[in-house]
Coordinates of C-alpha atoms in Angstrom, one line a residue:
X57 CA 78.7 -12.7 99.5
X58 CA 79.1 -13.7 95.9
X59 CA 76.1 -16.0 96.2
X60 CA 73.9 -13.2 97.4
X61 CA 75.0 -10.9 94.6
X62 CA 74.3 -13.7 92.1
X63 CA 70.8 -14.3 93.5
X64 CA 70.1 -10.5 93.4
X65 CA 71.3 -10.4 89.8
X66 CA 69.1 -13.4 88.8
X67 CA 66.1 -11.8 90.7
X68 CA 66.6 -8.5 88.9
X69 CA 66.8 -10.3 85.5
X70 CA 63.6 -12.3 86.3
X71 CA 61.7 -9.1 87.4
X72 CA 62.8 -7.3 84.2
X73 CA 61.7 -10.2 82.0
X74 CA 58.3 -10.4 83.8
X75 CA 57.8 -6.7 83.7
X76 CA 58.6 -6.6 80.0
X77 CA 56.2 -9.4 79.2
X78 CA 53.4 -7.6 81.0
X79 CA 54.2 -4.4 79.2
X80 CA 54.2 -6.1 75.8
X81 CA 50.8 -7.8 76.6
X82 CA 49.4 -4.4 77.5
X83 CA 50.8 -2.8 74.4
X84 CA 49.2 -5.5 72.2
X85 CA 45.8 -5.2 74.0
X86 CA 45.8 -1.4 73.7
X87 CA 46.9 -1.5 70.0
X88 CA 44.1 -4.0 69.3
X89 CA 41.6 -1.8 71.0
X90 CA 42.8 1.3 69.0
X91 CA 42.6 -0.6 65.8
X92 CA 39.2 -2.0 66.6
X93 CA 37.9 1.6 67.2
X94 CA 38.9 2.7 63.7
X95 CA 37.9 -0.6 62.0
X96 CA 41.3 -1.8 60.9
X97 CA 43.1 -5.1 61.5
X98 CA 46.0 -5.2 63.9
X99 CA 48.8 -7.4 62.6
X100 CA 49.6 -8.6 66.2
X101 CA 52.7 -10.6 65.2
X102 CA 54.4 -7.3 64.2
X103 CA 54.3 -5.8 67.8
X104 CA 57.9 -5.2 68.8
X105 CA 59.9 -3.2 71.2
X106 CA 61.5 -0.2 69.5
X107 CA 62.9 1.7 72.5
X108 CA 63.3 1.4 76.2
X109 CA 64.7 4.0 78.6
X110 CA 64.3 5.1 82.2
X111 CA 62.0 8.0 83.0
X112 CA 59.9 9.3 85.9
X113 CA 56.2 8.7 86.4
X114 CA 53.6 11.1 87.8
X115 CA 54.6 10.3 91.3
X116 CA 58.3 10.9 90.6
X117 CA 59.4 7.3 90.7
X118 CA 61.8 5.9 88.1
X119 CA 60.0 3.6 85.6
X120 CA 60.8 2.3 82.2
X121 CA 59.3 4.1 79.1
X122 CA 58.8 1.6 76.3
X123 CA 57.9 2.3 72.7
X124 CA 56.3 -0.6 70.9
X125 CA 55.9 -0.4 67.2
X126 CA 53.2 -2.4 65.3
X127 CA 51.6 -2.6 61.9
X128 CA 47.9 -2.6 61.0
X129 CA 46.1 -3.2 57.8
X130 CA 43.3 -1.3 56.1
X131 CA 41.1 -3.7 54.2
X132 CA 43.9 -6.3 54.2
X133 CA 45.6 -4.5 51.4
X134 CA 47.6 -1.6 52.8
X135 CA 50.0 -1.8 55.8
X136 CA 50.4 1.2 58.2
X137 CA 52.6 1.8 61.2
X138 CA 51.6 2.6 64.7
X139 CA 53.2 3.0 68.1
X140 CA 52.1 2.3 71.7
X141 CA 54.1 4.3 74.3
X142 CA 54.0 3.0 77.8
X143 CA 55.4 4.7 80.9
X144 CA 55.8 1.9 83.4
X145 CA 52.7 -0.2 82.9
X146 CA 50.5 2.8 82.0
X147 CA 49.7 3.6 78.4
X148 CA 50.9 7.2 77.8
X149 CA 50.3 7.6 74.1
X150 CA 49.0 5.8 71.0
X151 CA 50.1 6.9 67.6
X152 CA 48.6 5.7 64.3
X153 CA 50.0 6.8 60.9
X154 CA 47.7 7.5 58.0
X155 CA 47.8 9.5 54.7
X156 CA 47.0 12.8 56.5
X157 CA 49.7 12.4 59.1
X158 CA 49.9 10.8 62.5
X159 CA 47.0 10.6 64.9
X160 CA 48.2 10.9 68.5
X161 CA 46.0 10.0 71.4
X162 CA 47.2 11.0 74.9
X163 CA 46.1 9.0 78.0

């Protein structure tokens, strides 16, 4: 019985790691796309997980809502912050900070 519990625990940990890596890759890709659209440079080494918590998706299933923070550069001089918010593996919202406030794109 202990072996089965250990195997389930290892499998759950492996799934969480795999799911987190896929979510981060998606966040980096979507942040890069958003930065490309406004002609700024994504500083992709700055993409990091800021928050993770359970929530429900549109079908009512429990998924993880992750907020990834990143920085981007305007003309390689000024750094700004942004956030990619994923619900499960789906991009829910992209936020880009600028002088006039924060631009929020809903998906």
